[in-house]
């Protein structure tokens, strides 16, 4: 037992010294002129509720010592206790304050003599002695002390020092505050995560359950270790240290007792106003939380609860360092009189108490008479409530009267009050359950259509035909765009110099290469048993290969092995095992570093054997083990950025907003069936399937980066798309994009020849069908858009806003495998129709470069370079040349610098160069080298155009030639659009005739041999 009790000597002496210092400073004002203090603790049963006496012991010692007497003077502490307890206290000697320990024995005379010595110490200190008059102790030891001080009590004057002890213990230190915080978080977690859910389920199902049974069910939750460990209270939280401070109290049905000493009765839970109280104690420090839940409340009850919330917030707002208790209560009464004076008589007599080791410190009551001032570091339980309010419109016989109660555990600060139990919601929307008015329609708020305010629409035309505008206007616009782009490039260069003025700037992806070390076995006994035979052993369990070398088994981790090969020579077979090591030659492994440049490495080992089958089996085992390990590492690397989301907080008070019959992309495993999307308090939930057991996918608002709505215009589906900050797992697939969609086409068209079809024929029926489909599409667009706006409203705290693609700025391109429609939005460039989806945030873009900008080519490629240089550039290939002006105008309007060049560049090498020294890169001109190529190309292109303007016939011939070259170039690049070439004549000229004809056309077009050679190289 002695080894289990460990008293912190430093904490003991610091707290005892602070108590004596307070005593000396305050003197008569707080301690009533007492010159000594007696703290007497009797039997354990009497102190079960943590009164002042044993609370003071816990504060000093961290433990409870029954049958122990403390006699404190301003110069020393005298302790009378048993031998066993005295052994724990011996370590306290030799500190700031002298500690004298008087050990009791079985000798009654000696024990009486010790108590008489304590009486003499009290007499010598002075006539006034501080005692706890309202905290009487009982037991045999207490009787002995009363007998010893009996005659002397006539000479002494008792002074109540409850307020003095409360003042000494009221201001908490860091460890005490941490314990109260953890206790409060655990209490609010049970209130929010278990009690409210159980209450909602019981009411929803109509189950008959008594208050006592319900409270016992909640009380037993403290034994659920798995639940408590999942609360995520704090890093060092130990659920074993939890105990009940206020056992769960459930009240409903018109009978309410707002005291913490109330007990649940045997009445059934009533579907009206339900009051729940509970409080946990952690490391002996208390907390308490109380909430009121209402089922289908009327307007009068709602208004009363809103008033209570307002009063509760007023009280918490008024609590600060220096505030006076009775003034805080007066503020609460004033708030009630200003709004509903008739409820003043129903209000509680105190709005709070001190809380700590004591569950309820009445000397720190926030009532109309207490003049104590609050101090920074105090902790309080704030309680506001109305008792027995008459219900003007009772829902049933048990609803004639009702009560309301709110309790929180808080900390006093010099500024804004810190509420420890704020995780348990108290707002009306969360704690009111509505079951009768589910179908009540909510008024819709008119919302303005999202517009691309940042896009210069006037600069963008739907067509680019030269006949629609004068040539001068186009040239002026092109000149203005070039001038603006020069400004953007210069600005980007200045930003780069500023960003990387210290070298690497904010780049965090450049990691220094390290020589990896691997451990096969930690101890000898983990080696396989077959090593004693000195044979090659492939240990797949430990990812190692044990090789016999000079009579000893030597393990090699599979990651140190490059490969294994086998060759046969005569009757022998040779197994060669190659290892990875620095300086092996050209390749990715060539630049492996090592801290010791003089170290020697084994490059390979060769083993000879006559057992060909055995060697072949070993080779296969090593190869398969290598493959499996590489595969696991790749899977692990792929899942590195996948985060585990917080728990979705479901809406219990009402049915959540939902969108039915929608499909999810990426699709979940199993049969393709529709599901539903629900909007909850902090995120979305997709329920796969519409009945029975089903899988769910949760997406939290805090993890959503962009929210898109794409209407059904020009598409087969209508889409709500969320782009995530961190990827999540759907099944076994990692994804950063989650999409909810519904098919917009009519799925079941009646072709059975019904009555309507008999009386209508031809175009009239087709026209009606088209009109019906347009109407349904418009209805779908309205439904999905409204739901997207509801998502935006629910996630407004996370700055969610609906973004709609601009169809008029769309262009075709190949961002992945197939040609799709890419569309700009206010904040992004997106492709949401076909997976894999494309979402590029405009704010992440550094620069855009357009490749293959050559005269005569029908398509261009676009490369998007990101500000995060560790992120690979995004490619959108095969953009039709007629869309390029639209793309340029859009890029210019959103302040993104772009450039053009004739060639496809090696971007991986370019980004390596930039990452190697970004400061030097920007000092040398940054991305201006791309703009220089663009200027050269534009110059040569204009010269080529002037050469073709000699005559109409020459222009036509040159156009045919350029179109032929364009088709060849597109097929050679493997990114051309699919064109039908089956119409060409099967019987064409031979190669010599075709080459001669091509040379003639080149000469007619004004191209010399040098130009032609340069074009072939490109």
PDB file of N, CA and C in Angstrom, residues 607-692:
ATOM      1  N   UNK A 607      25.625 -18.237 -55.625  1.00  0.00           N
ATOM      2  CA  UNK A 607      25.606 -19.552 -54.989  1.00  0.00           C
ATOM      3  C   UNK A 607      25.519 -20.623 -56.073  1.00  0.00           C
ATOM      4  N   UNK A 608      26.278 -21.733 -55.850  1.00  0.00           N
ATOM      5  CA  UNK A 608      26.296 -22.826 -56.824  1.00  0.00           C
ATOM      6  C   UNK A 608      25.678 -24.068 -56.213  1.00  0.00           C
ATOM      7  N   UNK A 609      24.883 -24.780 -57.019  1.00  0.00           N
ATOM      8  CA  UNK A 609      24.236 -25.982 -56.519  1.00  0.00           C
ATOM      9  C   UNK A 609      23.930 -26.912 -57.679  1.00  0.00           C
ATOM     10  N   UNK A 610      23.787 -28.195 -57.349  1.00  0.00           N
ATOM     11  CA  UNK A 610      23.370 -29.171 -58.348  1.00  0.00           C
ATOM     12  C   UNK A 610      21.856 -29.363 -58.363  1.00  0.00           C
ATOM     13  N   UNK A 611      21.192 -28.868 -57.311  1.00  0.00           N
ATOM     14  CA  UNK A 611      19.740 -29.007 -57.217  1.00  0.00           C
ATOM     15  C   UNK A 611      19.072 -27.881 -58.013  1.00  0.00           C
ATOM     16  N   UNK A 612      18.798 -28.147 -59.287  1.00  0.00           N
ATOM     17  CA  UNK A 612      18.236 -27.115 -60.164  1.00  0.00           C
ATOM     18  C   UNK A 612      16.847 -26.693 -59.705  1.00  0.00           C
ATOM     19  N   UNK A 613      16.015 -27.658 -59.323  1.00  0.00           N
ATOM     20  CA  UNK A 613      14.649 -27.328 -58.901  1.00  0.00           C
ATOM     21  C   UNK A 613      14.650 -26.442 -57.661  1.00  0.00           C
ATOM     22  N   UNK A 614      15.558 -26.759 -56.727  1.00  0.00           N
ATOM     23  CA  UNK A 614      15.633 -25.963 -55.493  1.00  0.00           C
ATOM     24  C   UNK A 614      16.027 -24.518 -55.804  1.00  0.00           C
ATOM     25  N   UNK A 615      17.021 -24.333 -56.671  1.00  0.00           N
ATOM     26  CA  UNK A 615      17.456 -22.988 -57.023  1.00  0.00           C
ATOM     27  C   UNK A 615      16.383 -22.215 -57.792  1.00  0.00           C
ATOM     28  N   UNK A 616      15.664 -22.899 -58.653  1.00  0.00           N
ATOM     29  CA  UNK A 616      14.589 -22.250 -59.392  1.00  0.00           C
ATOM     30  C   UNK A 616      13.473 -21.813 -58.443  1.00  0.00           C
ATOM     31  N   UNK A 617      13.177 -22.659 -57.444  1.00  0.00           N
ATOM     32  CA  UNK A 617      12.144 -22.327 -56.469  1.00  0.00           C
ATOM     33  C   UNK A 617      12.557 -21.108 -55.641  1.00  0.00           C
ATOM     34  N   UNK A 618      13.837 -21.046 -55.236  1.00  0.00           N
ATOM     35  CA  UNK A 618      14.324 -19.901 -54.450  1.00  0.00           C
ATOM     36  C   UNK A 618      14.238 -18.620 -55.273  1.00  0.00           C
ATOM     37  N   UNK A 619      14.635 -18.721 -56.553  1.00  0.00           N
ATOM     38  CA  UNK A 619      14.568 -17.548 -57.430  1.00  0.00           C
ATOM     39  C   UNK A 619      13.147 -17.023 -57.546  1.00  0.00           C
ATOM     40  N   UNK A 620      12.197 -17.945 -57.728  1.00  0.00           N
ATOM     41  CA  UNK A 620      10.792 -17.536 -57.838  1.00  0.00           C
ATOM     42  C   UNK A 620      10.279 -16.933 -56.531  1.00  0.00           C
ATOM     43  N   UNK A 621      10.683 -17.521 -55.394  1.00  0.00           N
ATOM     44  CA  UNK A 621      10.239 -16.998 -54.098  1.00  0.00           C
ATOM     45  C   UNK A 621      10.754 -15.574 -53.868  1.00  0.00           C
ATOM     46  N   UNK A 622      12.037 -15.344 -54.185  1.00  0.00           N
ATOM     47  CA  UNK A 622      12.604 -13.997 -54.006  1.00  0.00           C
ATOM     48  C   UNK A 622      11.896 -13.002 -54.922  1.00  0.00           C
ATOM     49  N   UNK A 623      11.656 -13.400 -56.170  1.00  0.00           N
ATOM     50  CA  UNK A 623      10.992 -12.508 -57.129  1.00  0.00           C
ATOM     51  C   UNK A 623       9.581 -12.163 -56.670  1.00  0.00           C
ATOM     52  N   UNK A 624       8.816 -13.186 -56.230  1.00  0.00           N
ATOM     53  CA  UNK A 624       7.454 -12.938 -55.787  1.00  0.00           C
ATOM     54  C   UNK A 624       7.423 -12.098 -54.517  1.00  0.00           C
ATOM     55  N   UNK A 625       8.361 -12.361 -53.591  1.00  0.00           N
ATOM     56  CA  UNK A 625       8.422 -11.572 -52.360  1.00  0.00           C
ATOM     57  C   UNK A 625       8.746 -10.111 -52.675  1.00  0.00           C
ATOM     58  N   UNK A 626       9.665  -9.911 -53.618  1.00  0.00           N
ATOM     59  CA  UNK A 626      10.021  -8.549 -54.025  1.00  0.00           C
ATOM     60  C   UNK A 626       8.803  -7.831 -54.611  1.00  0.00           C
ATOM     61  N   UNK A 627       8.051  -8.532 -55.453  1.00  0.00           N
ATOM     62  CA  UNK A 627       6.869  -7.934 -56.066  1.00  0.00           C
ATOM     63  C   UNK A 627       5.831  -7.561 -55.009  1.00  0.00           C
ATOM     64  N   UNK A 628       5.580  -8.478 -54.075  1.00  0.00           N
ATOM     65  CA  UNK A 628       4.557  -8.211 -53.061  1.00  0.00           C
ATOM     66  C   UNK A 628       4.943  -7.051 -52.154  1.00  0.00           C
ATOM     67  N   UNK A 629       6.226  -6.957 -51.789  1.00  0.00           N
ATOM     68  CA  UNK A 629       6.680  -5.867 -50.928  1.00  0.00           C
ATOM     69  C   UNK A 629       6.578  -4.534 -51.659  1.00  0.00           C
ATOM     70  N   UNK A 630       6.993  -4.514 -52.930  1.00  0.00           N
ATOM     71  CA  UNK A 630       6.887  -3.287 -53.724  1.00  0.00           C
ATOM     72  C   UNK A 630       5.427  -2.863 -53.859  1.00  0.00           C
ATOM     73  N   UNK A 631       4.541  -3.845 -54.067  1.00  0.00           N
ATOM     74  CA  UNK A 631       3.117  -3.544 -54.201  1.00  0.00           C
ATOM     75  C   UNK A 631       2.560  -2.939 -52.909  1.00  0.00           C
ATOM     76  N   UNK A 632       2.949  -3.517 -51.745  1.00  0.00           N
ATOM     77  CA  UNK A 632       2.481  -2.991 -50.463  1.00  0.00           C
ATOM     78  C   UNK A 632       2.979  -1.564 -50.235  1.00  0.00           C
ATOM     79  N   UNK A 633       4.237  -1.311 -50.601  1.00  0.00           N
ATOM     80  CA  UNK A 633       4.786   0.033 -50.422  1.00  0.00           C
ATOM     81  C   UNK A 633       4.062   1.048 -51.300  1.00  0.00           C
ATOM     82  N   UNK A 634       3.743   0.633 -52.525  1.00  0.00           N
ATOM     83  CA  UNK A 634       3.019   1.531 -53.420  1.00  0.00           C
ATOM     84  C   UNK A 634       1.625   1.834 -52.885  1.00  0.00           C
ATOM     85  N   UNK A 635       0.937   0.797 -52.362  1.00  0.00           N
ATOM     86  CA  UNK A 635      -0.390   1.008 -51.787  1.00  0.00           C
ATOM     87  C   UNK A 635      -0.315   1.913 -50.566  1.00  0.00           C
ATOM     88  N   UNK A 636       0.709   1.719 -49.734  1.00  0.00           N
ATOM     89  CA  UNK A 636       0.887   2.547 -48.543  1.00  0.00           C
ATOM     90  C   UNK A 636       1.146   4.004 -48.930  1.00  0.00           C
ATOM     91  N   UNK A 637       1.993   4.197 -49.946  1.00  0.00           N
ATOM     92  CA  UNK A 637       2.308   5.553 -50.397  1.00  0.00           C
ATOM     93  C   UNK A 637       1.075   6.230 -50.978  1.00  0.00           C
ATOM     94  N   UNK A 638       0.255   5.441 -51.681  1.00  0.00           N
ATOM     95  CA  UNK A 638      -0.943   5.991 -52.293  1.00  0.00           C
ATOM     96  C   UNK A 638      -1.940   6.447 -51.232  1.00  0.00           C
ATOM     97  N   UNK A 639      -1.964   5.764 -50.084  1.00  0.00           N
ATOM     98  CA  UNK A 639      -2.925   6.079 -49.033  1.00  0.00           C
ATOM     99  C   UNK A 639      -2.376   7.057 -47.995  1.00  0.00           C
ATOM    100  N   UNK A 640      -1.182   7.596 -48.211  1.00  0.00           N
ATOM    101  CA  UNK A 640      -0.566   8.464 -47.204  1.00  0.00           C
ATOM    102  C   UNK A 640      -1.400   9.704 -46.915  1.00  0.00           C
ATOM    103  N   UNK A 641      -1.987  10.304 -47.963  1.00  0.00           N
ATOM    104  CA  UNK A 641      -2.702  11.559 -47.767  1.00  0.00           C
ATOM    105  C   UNK A 641      -4.175  11.368 -47.461  1.00  0.00           C
ATOM    106  N   UNK A 642      -4.617  10.104 -47.300  1.00  0.00           N
ATOM    107  CA  UNK A 642      -6.006   9.851 -46.932  1.00  0.00           C
ATOM    108  C   UNK A 642      -6.166  10.140 -45.445  1.00  0.00           C
ATOM    109  N   UNK A 643      -7.147  10.968 -45.088  1.00  0.00           N
ATOM    110  CA  UNK A 643      -7.349  11.342 -43.690  1.00  0.00           C
ATOM    111  C   UNK A 643      -8.628  10.703 -43.167  1.00  0.00           C
ATOM    112  N   UNK A 644      -8.645  10.467 -41.865  1.00  0.00           N
ATOM    113  CA  UNK A 644      -9.849   9.967 -41.216  1.00  0.00           C
ATOM    114  C   UNK A 644     -10.688  11.158 -40.774  1.00  0.00           C
ATOM    115  N   UNK A 645     -11.888  11.271 -41.316  1.00  0.00           N
ATOM    116  CA  UNK A 645     -12.738  12.408 -41.002  1.00  0.00           C
ATOM    117  C   UNK A 645     -13.302  12.296 -39.586  1.00  0.00           C
ATOM    118  N   UNK A 646     -13.705  13.447 -39.044  1.00  0.00           N
ATOM    119  CA  UNK A 646     -14.407  13.437 -37.765  1.00  0.00           C
ATOM    120  C   UNK A 646     -15.780  12.799 -37.949  1.00  0.00           C
ATOM    121  N   UNK A 647     -16.431  12.547 -36.830  1.00  0.00           N
ATOM    122  CA  UNK A 647     -17.733  11.892 -36.868  1.00  0.00           C
ATOM    123  C   UNK A 647     -18.793  12.858 -37.369  1.00  0.00           C
ATOM    124  N   UNK A 648     -19.670  12.367 -38.228  1.00  0.00           N
ATOM    125  CA  UNK A 648     -20.780  13.184 -38.721  1.00  0.00           C
ATOM    126  C   UNK A 648     -21.795  13.372 -37.600  1.00  0.00           C
ATOM    127  N   UNK A 649     -22.198  14.609 -37.371  1.00  0.00           N
ATOM    128  CA  UNK A 649     -23.209  14.920 -36.352  1.00  0.00           C
ATOM    129  C   UNK A 649     -24.566  14.927 -37.039  1.00  0.00           C
ATOM    130  N   UNK A 650     -25.371  13.923 -36.729  1.00  0.00           N
ATOM    131  CA  UNK A 650     -26.672  13.787 -37.382  1.00  0.00           C
ATOM    132  C   UNK A 650     -27.678  14.771 -36.790  1.00  0.00           C
ATOM    133  N   UNK A 651     -28.635  15.173 -37.608  1.00  0.00           N
ATOM    134  CA  UNK A 651     -29.745  16.015 -37.153  1.00  0.00           C
ATOM    135  C   UNK A 651     -30.806  15.098 -36.555  1.00  0.00           C
ATOM    136  N   UNK A 652     -31.124  15.329 -35.281  1.00  0.00           N
ATOM    137  CA  UNK A 652     -32.105  14.499 -34.594  1.00  0.00           C
ATOM    138  C   UNK A 652     -33.431  15.223 -34.388  1.00  0.00           C
ATOM    139  N   UNK A 653     -33.379  16.548 -34.383  1.00  0.00           N
ATOM    140  CA  UNK A 653     -34.579  17.308 -34.057  1.00  0.00           C
ATOM    141  C   UNK A 653     -35.636  17.260 -35.162  1.00  0.00           C
ATOM    142  N   UNK A 654     -35.205  17.052 -36.381  1.00  0.00           N
ATOM    143  CA  UNK A 654     -36.130  16.998 -37.507  1.00  0.00           C
ATOM    144  C   UNK A 654     -35.543  16.081 -38.561  1.00  0.00           C
ATOM    145  N   UNK A 655     -36.347  15.809 -39.570  1.00  0.00           N
ATOM    146  CA  UNK A 655     -35.836  15.012 -40.677  1.00  0.00           C
ATOM    147  C   UNK A 655     -34.869  15.849 -41.507  1.00  0.00           C
ATOM    148  N   UNK A 656     -33.723  15.322 -41.827  1.00  0.00           N
ATOM    149  CA  UNK A 656     -32.752  16.113 -42.595  1.00  0.00           C
ATOM    150  C   UNK A 656     -33.237  16.343 -44.024  1.00  0.00           C
ATOM    151  N   UNK A 657     -32.785  17.465 -44.624  1.00  0.00           N
ATOM    152  CA  UNK A 657     -33.057  17.693 -46.051  1.00  0.00           C
ATOM    153  C   UNK A 657     -32.394  16.563 -46.843  1.00  0.00           C
ATOM    154  N   UNK A 658     -33.139  16.029 -47.814  1.00  0.00           N
ATOM    155  CA  UNK A 658     -32.632  14.873 -48.545  1.00  0.00           C
ATOM    156  C   UNK A 658     -32.948  15.013 -50.030  1.00  0.00           C
ATOM    157  N   UNK A 659     -32.126  14.368 -50.847  1.00  0.00           N
ATOM    158  CA  UNK A 659     -32.325  14.285 -52.293  1.00  0.00           C
ATOM    159  C   UNK A 659     -32.306  12.809 -52.655  1.00  0.00           C
ATOM    160  N   UNK A 660     -33.444  12.304 -53.138  1.00  0.00           N
ATOM    161  CA  UNK A 660     -33.600  10.872 -53.402  1.00  0.00           C
ATOM    162  C   UNK A 660     -33.226  10.529 -54.842  1.00  0.00           C
ATOM    163  N   UNK A 661     -33.075   9.228 -55.052  1.00  0.00           N
ATOM    164  CA  UNK A 661     -32.830   8.645 -56.380  1.00  0.00           C
ATOM    165  C   UNK A 661     -31.643   9.308 -57.063  1.00  0.00           C
ATOM    166  N   UNK A 662     -30.518   9.307 -56.389  1.00  0.00           N
ATOM    167  CA  UNK A 662     -29.282   9.824 -56.963  1.00  0.00           C
ATOM    168  C   UNK A 662     -28.232   8.724 -56.936  1.00  0.00           C
ATOM    169  N   UNK A 663     -27.284   8.813 -57.848  1.00  0.00           N
ATOM    170  CA  UNK A 663     -26.189   7.860 -57.926  1.00  0.00           C
ATOM    171  C   UNK A 663     -24.902   8.534 -57.468  1.00  0.00           C
ATOM    172  N   UNK A 664     -23.976   7.711 -57.025  1.00  0.00           N
ATOM    173  CA  UNK A 664     -22.706   8.208 -56.490  1.00  0.00           C
ATOM    174  C   UNK A 664     -21.563   7.859 -57.435  1.00  0.00           C
ATOM    175  N   UNK A 665     -20.667   8.799 -57.634  1.00  0.00           N
ATOM    176  CA  UNK A 665     -19.400   8.527 -58.326  1.00  0.00           C
ATOM    177  C   UNK A 665     -18.273   9.071 -57.468  1.00  0.00           C
ATOM    178  N   UNK A 666     -17.212   8.259 -57.240  1.00  0.00           N
ATOM    179  CA  UNK A 666     -16.998   6.902 -57.718  1.00  0.00           C
ATOM    180  C   UNK A 666     -17.999   5.926 -57.101  1.00  0.00           C
ATOM    181  N   UNK A 667     -18.427   4.976 -57.904  1.00  0.00           N
ATOM    182  CA  UNK A 667     -19.482   4.059 -57.491  1.00  0.00           C
ATOM    183  C   UNK A 667     -18.993   3.140 -56.386  1.00  0.00           C
ATOM    184  N   UNK A 668     -19.909   2.764 -55.514  1.00  0.00           N
ATOM    185  CA  UNK A 668     -19.595   1.812 -54.454  1.00  0.00           C
ATOM    186  C   UNK A 668     -19.643   0.399 -55.015  1.00  0.00           C
ATOM    187  N   UNK A 669     -19.010  -0.507 -54.293  1.00  0.00           N
ATOM    188  CA  UNK A 669     -18.991  -1.898 -54.730  1.00  0.00           C
ATOM    189  C   UNK A 669     -20.402  -2.479 -54.691  1.00  0.00           C
ATOM    190  N   UNK A 670     -20.641  -3.414 -55.599  1.00  0.00           N
ATOM    191  CA  UNK A 670     -21.940  -4.075 -55.622  1.00  0.00           C
ATOM    192  C   UNK A 670     -22.803  -3.612 -56.771  1.00  0.00           C
ATOM    193  N   UNK A 671     -24.078  -3.933 -56.686  1.00  0.00           N
ATOM    194  CA  UNK A 671     -25.024  -3.615 -57.744  1.00  0.00           C
ATOM    195  C   UNK A 671     -25.255  -2.110 -57.842  1.00  0.00           C
ATOM    196  N   UNK A 672     -25.399  -1.623 -59.052  1.00  0.00           N
ATOM    197  CA  UNK A 672     -25.642  -0.187 -59.270  1.00  0.00           C
ATOM    198  C   UNK A 672     -27.090   0.124 -58.926  1.00  0.00           C
ATOM    199  N   UNK A 673     -27.297   0.704 -57.761  1.00  0.00           N
ATOM    200  CA  UNK A 673     -28.629   1.089 -57.319  1.00  0.00           C
ATOM    201  C   UNK A 673     -28.577   2.532 -56.847  1.00  0.00           C
ATOM    202  N   UNK A 674     -29.697   3.255 -56.965  1.00  0.00           N
ATOM    203  CA  UNK A 674     -29.700   4.658 -56.503  1.00  0.00           C
ATOM    204  C   UNK A 674     -29.742   4.741 -54.983  1.00  0.00           C
ATOM    205  N   UNK A 675     -29.375   5.909 -54.467  1.00  0.00           N
ATOM    206  CA  UNK A 675     -29.412   6.153 -53.033  1.00  0.00           C
ATOM    207  C   UNK A 675     -29.978   7.527 -52.755  1.00  0.00           C
ATOM    208  N   UNK A 676     -29.679   8.040 -51.552  1.00  0.00           N
ATOM    209  CA  UNK A 676     -30.164   9.359 -51.182  1.00  0.00           C
ATOM    210  C   UNK A 676     -29.058  10.117 -50.466  1.00  0.00           C
ATOM    211  N   UNK A 677     -29.070  11.452 -50.648  1.00  0.00           N
ATOM    212  CA  UNK A 677     -28.103  12.332 -49.989  1.00  0.00           C
ATOM    213  C   UNK A 677     -28.853  13.123 -48.924  1.00  0.00           C
ATOM    214  N   UNK A 678     -28.274  13.172 -47.706  1.00  0.00           N
ATOM    215  CA  UNK A 678     -28.884  13.901 -46.600  1.00  0.00           C
ATOM    216  C   UNK A 678     -27.934  14.990 -46.112  1.00  0.00           C
ATOM    217  N   UNK A 679     -28.503  16.125 -45.706  1.00  0.00           N
ATOM    218  CA  UNK A 679     -27.713  17.229 -45.148  1.00  0.00           C
ATOM    219  C   UNK A 679     -27.855  17.195 -43.636  1.00  0.00           C
ATOM    220  N   UNK A 680     -26.731  16.985 -42.949  1.00  0.00           N
ATOM    221  CA  UNK A 680     -26.729  16.962 -41.487  1.00  0.00           C
ATOM    222  C   UNK A 680     -26.004  18.197 -40.956  1.00  0.00           C
ATOM    223  N   UNK A 681     -25.765  18.219 -39.632  1.00  0.00           N
ATOM    224  CA  UNK A 681     -25.254  19.436 -38.998  1.00  0.00           C
ATOM    225  C   UNK A 681     -23.892  19.842 -39.530  1.00  0.00           C
ATOM    226  N   UNK A 682     -22.993  18.874 -39.714  1.00  0.00           N
ATOM    227  CA  UNK A 682     -21.635  19.229 -40.120  1.00  0.00           C
ATOM    228  C   UNK A 682     -21.176  18.528 -41.383  1.00  0.00           C
ATOM    229  N   UNK A 683     -22.115  17.984 -42.179  1.00  0.00           N
ATOM    230  CA  UNK A 683     -21.688  17.329 -43.404  1.00  0.00           C
ATOM    231  C   UNK A 683     -22.822  16.665 -44.149  1.00  0.00           C
ATOM    232  N   UNK A 684     -22.452  15.941 -45.210  1.00  0.00           N
ATOM    233  CA  UNK A 684     -23.397  15.206 -46.048  1.00  0.00           C
ATOM    234  C   UNK A 684     -23.260  13.715 -45.791  1.00  0.00           C
ATOM    235  N   UNK A 685     -24.351  13.012 -45.929  1.00  0.00           N
ATOM    236  CA  UNK A 685     -24.327  11.549 -45.841  1.00  0.00           C
ATOM    237  C   UNK A 685     -25.046  10.969 -47.047  1.00  0.00           C
ATOM    238  N   UNK A 686     -24.342  10.106 -47.793  1.00  0.00           N
ATOM    239  CA  UNK A 686     -24.956   9.391 -48.913  1.00  0.00           C
ATOM    240  C   UNK A 686     -25.289   7.985 -48.434  1.00  0.00           C
ATOM    241  N   UNK A 687     -26.550   7.593 -48.577  1.00  0.00           N
ATOM    242  CA  UNK A 687     -27.005   6.265 -48.156  1.00  0.00           C
ATOM    243  C   UNK A 687     -27.204   5.438 -49.408  1.00  0.00           C
ATOM    244  N   UNK A 688     -26.404   4.385 -49.559  1.00  0.00           N
ATOM    245  CA  UNK A 688     -26.428   3.542 -50.752  1.00  0.00           C
ATOM    246  C   UNK A 688     -27.611   2.595 -50.667  1.00  0.00           C
ATOM    247  N   UNK A 689     -28.535   2.684 -51.621  1.00  0.00           N
ATOM    248  CA  UNK A 689     -29.732   1.860 -51.580  1.00  0.00           C
ATOM    249  C   UNK A 689     -30.826   2.577 -50.814  1.00  0.00           C
ATOM    250  N   UNK A 690     -32.066   2.252 -51.137  1.00  0.00           N
ATOM    251  CA  UNK A 690     -33.199   2.972 -50.550  1.00  0.00           C
ATOM    252  C   UNK A 690     -33.967   2.151 -49.530  1.00  0.00           C
ATOM    253  N   UNK A 691     -33.464   1.009 -49.130  1.00  0.00           N
ATOM    254  CA  UNK A 691     -34.172   0.197 -48.149  1.00  0.00           C
ATOM    255  C   UNK A 691     -33.280  -0.877 -47.572  1.00  0.00           C
ATOM    256  N   UNK A 692     -33.635  -1.376 -46.387  1.00  0.00           N
ATOM    257  CA  UNK A 692     -32.863  -2.433 -45.744  1.00  0.00           C
ATOM    258  C   UNK A 692     -31.518  -1.940 -45.252  1.00  0.00           C
TER     259      UNK A 692
END
